[in-house]
CSV table of C-alpha atoms in Angstrom, one decimal:
chain,number,residue,atom,x,y,z
M,1,MET,CA,17.2,2.7,25.4
M,2,GLU,CA,18.4,4.5,21.9
M,3,LYS,CA,18.1,2.2,19.1
M,4,LEU,CA,21.5,1.5,17.0
M,5,ILE,CA,21.1,2.5,13.6
M,6,VAL,CA,23.6,0.0,11.3
M,7,ARG,CA,24.1,1.3,7.9
M,8,ARG,CA,26.4,0.0,5.0
M,9,ILE,CA,29.1,2.8,3.6
M,10,GLY,CA,30.7,1.3,0.9
M,11,SER,CA,32.1,-2.3,1.9
M,12,GLN,CA,32.1,-1.4,5.7
M,13,LEU,CA,29.5,-1.9,8.1
M,14,THR,CA,29.4,1.2,11.0
M,15,TYR,CA,27.4,2.4,13.5
M,16,ALA,CA,25.2,5.2,12.4
M,17,PHE,CA,27.8,7.6,14.5
M,18,GLY,CA,30.8,6.4,12.4
M,19,PHE,CA,32.2,4.0,14.7
M,20,ARG,CA,33.1,0.7,13.0
M,21,LEU,CA,30.6,-2.2,14.1
M,22,PHE,CA,32.8,-5.4,12.6
M,23,PRO,CA,36.7,-5.4,11.9
M,24,THR,CA,36.9,-5.1,7.9
M,25,ARG,CA,38.2,-9.1,7.7
M,26,PHE,CA,34.8,-10.2,9.1
M,27,LYS,CA,32.6,-8.1,6.7
M,28,SER,CA,32.3,-11.4,4.3
M,29,SER,CA,30.3,-13.3,7.6
M,30,ILE,CA,27.9,-10.4,7.8
M,31,THR,CA,24.8,-10.3,5.1
M,32,ASP,CA,22.1,-7.7,5.0
M,33,SER,CA,20.0,-10.2,5.1
M,34,LYS,CA,20.8,-11.4,8.5
M,35,LEU,CA,20.6,-7.9,9.7
M,36,ASN,CA,17.2,-7.5,8.3
M,37,THR,CA,15.8,-10.3,9.9
M,38,SER,CA,14.3,-8.5,13.0
M,39,SER,CA,13.2,-5.7,10.9
M,40,LYS,CA,10.9,-8.2,8.7
M,41,ASP,CA,9.7,-10.1,12.0
M,42,ILE,CA,8.8,-6.8,13.2
M,43,GLN,CA,6.8,-5.9,10.1
M,44,ASP,CA,3.2,-6.5,9.5
M,45,LEU,CA,1.9,-9.2,7.5
M,46,SER,CA,0.6,-9.0,4.0
M,47,TRP,CA,-3.2,-10.0,3.6
M,48,ASN,CA,-2.1,-12.2,0.8
M,49,GLU,CA,1.0,-13.6,2.7
M,50,PHE,CA,-1.4,-14.5,5.7
M,51,LEU,CA,-3.9,-16.3,3.5
M,52,TYR,CA,-1.5,-18.3,2.2
M,53,LEU,CA,0.1,-19.2,5.7
M,54,ARG,CA,-3.6,-19.7,6.8
M,55,ARG,CA,-4.4,-22.3,3.6
M,56,GLN,CA,-1.4,-23.9,4.5
M,57,ASN,CA,-2.1,-24.6,8.2
M,58,LEU,CA,-5.6,-25.7,7.3
M,59,ARG,CA,-3.7,-27.9,4.8
M,60,SER,CA,-1.2,-29.4,7.3
M,61,GLY,CA,-3.8,-30.6,9.6
M,62,LEU,CA,-5.7,-32.1,6.9
M,63,ILE,CA,-2.8,-33.9,5.7
M,64,ALA,CA,-1.8,-35.0,9.2
M,65,SER,CA,-5.3,-36.6,9.6
M,66,ILE,CA,-4.5,-39.1,7.3
M,67,PRO,CA,-1.3,-40.9,8.7
M,68,SER,CA,-3.1,-40.1,12.1
M,69,SER,CA,-6.8,-42.0,11.0
M,70,ILE,CA,-4.3,-45.0,9.4
M,71,VAL,CA,-2.6,-45.2,13.0
M,72,GLY,CA,-6.0,-45.3,14.8
M,73,LEU,CA,-7.4,-47.7,12.0
M,74,SER,CA,-4.1,-50.2,12.5
M,75,LEU,CA,-4.3,-49.8,16.7
M,76,GLY,CA,-8.0,-50.5,16.5
M,77,TYR,CA,-7.5,-53.6,14.0
M,78,PHE,CA,-4.5,-55.1,16.2
M,79,TYR,CA,-7.0,-54.6,19.4
M,80,PHE,CA,-10.1,-56.2,17.7
M,81,ALA,CA,-8.7,-58.4,15.8
M,82,THR,CA,-7.1,-60.4,19.1
M,83,ILE,CA,-10.0,-60.7,20.9
M,84,GLN,CA,-11.7,-63.9,21.1
M,85,VAL,CA,-15.3,-64.1,19.4
M,86,ASP,CA,-18.1,-66.2,20.5
M,87,PRO,CA,-20.3,-66.4,17.6
M,88,THR,CA,-23.1,-67.3,19.7
M,89,GLN,CA,-23.2,-64.5,21.7
M,90,THR,CA,-24.1,-61.0,20.4
M,91,ILE,CA,-23.5,-57.5,21.1
M,92,PHE,CA,-26.3,-55.6,21.6
M,93,GLY,CA,-28.4,-58.0,19.5
M,94,ILE,CA,-25.7,-57.8,16.7
M,95,ASP,CA,-23.4,-60.2,15.6
M,96,PRO,CA,-19.8,-59.3,17.3
M,97,PHE,CA,-17.7,-59.2,14.3
M,98,VAL,CA,-19.8,-56.0,13.3
M,99,VAL,CA,-19.8,-54.4,16.2
M,100,TYR,CA,-16.1,-55.1,16.0
M,101,LEU,CA,-15.9,-53.7,12.5
M,102,LEU,CA,-17.5,-50.8,13.5
M,103,ALA,CA,-15.4,-50.5,16.4
M,104,THR,CA,-12.4,-50.4,14.2
M,105,LEU,CA,-13.6,-48.0,12.1
M,106,ALA,CA,-14.5,-46.0,15.2
M,107,CYS,CA,-10.7,-46.0,16.1
M,108,GLY,CA,-10.1,-44.9,12.3
M,109,GLY,CA,-12.3,-41.9,13.2
M,110,VAL,CA,-10.7,-41.1,16.4
M,111,GLY,CA,-7.3,-40.8,14.6
M,112,TRP,CA,-8.7,-38.7,12.1
M,113,LEU,CA,-9.7,-36.3,14.6
M,114,PHE,CA,-6.5,-36.2,16.4
M,115,GLY,CA,-4.9,-36.0,13.2
M,116,ARG,CA,-5.9,-32.1,13.1
M,117,PRO,CA,-4.7,-30.4,16.2
M,118,ILE,CA,-1.3,-32.4,15.9
M,119,GLY,CA,-0.9,-31.0,12.1
M,120,ILE,CA,-1.7,-27.6,13.0
M,121,GLY,CA,0.6,-28.0,16.2
M,122,LEU,CA,3.8,-29.2,14.1
M,123,TRP,CA,3.0,-26.4,11.6
M,124,LYS,CA,2.8,-23.4,14.3
M,125,SER,CA,6.1,-25.1,15.8
M,126,PHE,CA,7.8,-24.6,12.3
M,127,HIS,CA,6.3,-21.1,12.1
M,128,SER,CA,6.7,-20.0,15.8
M,129,LYS,CA,8.7,-16.6,15.0
M,130,ARG,CA,5.8,-15.8,13.3
M,131,ASN,CA,2.8,-16.9,15.2
M,132,LYS,CA,2.2,-13.8,17.0
M,133,LEU,CA,1.9,-11.8,13.9
M,134,ILE,CA,-0.2,-14.5,12.2
M,135,GLN,CA,-2.4,-14.7,15.8
M,136,GLU,CA,-3.0,-10.8,15.2
M,137,LYS,CA,-4.0,-11.0,11.6
M,138,GLU,CA,-6.5,-13.8,12.2
M,139,ARG,CA,-8.1,-12.0,14.9
M,140,ASP,CA,-8.6,-8.8,12.4
M,141,PHE,CA,-9.2,-11.1,9.4
M,142,PHE,CA,-12.6,-13.0,11.8
M,143,LEU,CA,-13.5,-9.4,12.5
M,144,HIS,CA,-13.6,-8.7,8.9
M,145,ILE,CA,-15.7,-11.9,8.3
M,146,GLN,CA,-18.1,-11.1,11.4
M,147,LYS,CA,-18.6,-7.7,10.4
M,148,ASN,CA,-19.5,-8.7,6.9
M,149,ARG,CA,-20.9,-11.8,7.5
M,150,VAL,CA,-24.8,-12.6,6.4
M,151,ASP,CA,-27.8,-13.2,8.8
M,152,PRO,CA,-28.7,-16.9,8.4
M,153,ARG,CA,-32.1,-16.7,9.6
M,154,HIS,CA,-33.3,-15.6,6.0
M,155,GLN,CA,-31.6,-18.7,4.2
M,156,SER,CA,-33.5,-21.1,1.9
M,157,ILE,CA,-32.9,-23.6,-0.3
M,158,ASN,CA,-32.9,-20.9,-3.2
M,159,ASN,CA,-31.0,-18.9,-1.3
M,160,PRO,CA,-28.1,-21.0,0.9
M,161,VAL,CA,-25.5,-19.0,3.3
M,162,PRO,CA,-22.2,-18.3,2.0
M,163,ASP,CA,-19.2,-19.5,3.6
M,164,TYR,CA,-20.7,-18.2,7.3
M,165,TYR,CA,-17.1,-18.6,9.2
M,166,GLY,CA,-15.1,-17.9,5.7
M,167,GLU,CA,-13.0,-21.2,5.6
M,168,LYS,CA,-12.9,-21.3,2.0
M,169,ILE,CA,-11.7,-18.0,1.9
M,170,GLY,CA,-7.9,-18.4,0.4
M,171,SER,CA,-6.6,-15.2,-1.4
M,172,LEU,CA,-7.9,-11.9,-1.5
M,173,SER,CA,-9.6,-12.7,-4.8
M,174,ASP,CA,-11.9,-15.2,-2.7
M,175,TYR,CA,-12.5,-12.7,-0.2
M,176,ARG,CA,-13.9,-10.3,-2.7
M,177,ARG,CA,-15.9,-13.2,-4.3
M,178,TRP,CA,-17.3,-13.9,-0.6
M,179,LEU,CA,-18.5,-10.5,-0.1
M,180,ARG,CA,-20.1,-10.5,-3.7
M,181,ASP,CA,-21.9,-13.4,-2.4
M,182,CYS,CA,-22.7,-11.9,1.0
M,183,ARG,CA,-24.5,-9.2,-0.9
M,184,ALA,CA,-26.0,-11.1,-3.3
M,185,TYR,CA,-27.5,-13.2,-0.6
M,186,ARG,CA,-28.7,-9.6,1.1
M,187,LYS,CA,-30.3,-8.7,-1.8
M,188,LYS,CA,-32.3,-12.2,-2.5
M,189,ALA,CA,-33.2,-12.0,1.6
M,190,LEU,CA,-34.7,-8.5,1.1
M,191,ILE,CA,-36.7,-9.9,-2.0
M,192,GLU,CA,-38.4,-12.9,-0.2
């Protein structure tokens, strides 16, 4: 199917072949930004924009973990606070109050673990139009990381592995610093 090329001539929107797209009275409701949204979605993400979105995605998971851990802790507290405790009986040889306290904290930890996927899922639902582009760029990013990462077999206390999965990379300058750290690691590993 032939693509339709829309262009602006003066104050009228027309087809490329000269036919009027909309009557002139509706021209104020059509803006260039509305016409260019599809071309922007087709456009590839820049690395800076991708790394910004990636950092935003990870932060949303971290931020969502806080309320979910509070909810888990609260639910655990409300459950274990209502259980009648016999102080003469022990659970695994430990005082029941201590066991219930640890179980309440474990509920908070489970809430923390559930928060990250919830936050990332919410973030992806808000950025659903660009999700495919982000996934393609993520794949390219991890191919770059995999190609340039160091061999961890040569690590020591004096020569730790620099961010093996590239999780701390949040900008191009961070990526360049990661590459320099990997190069320095390789040099130290060859010397030792």
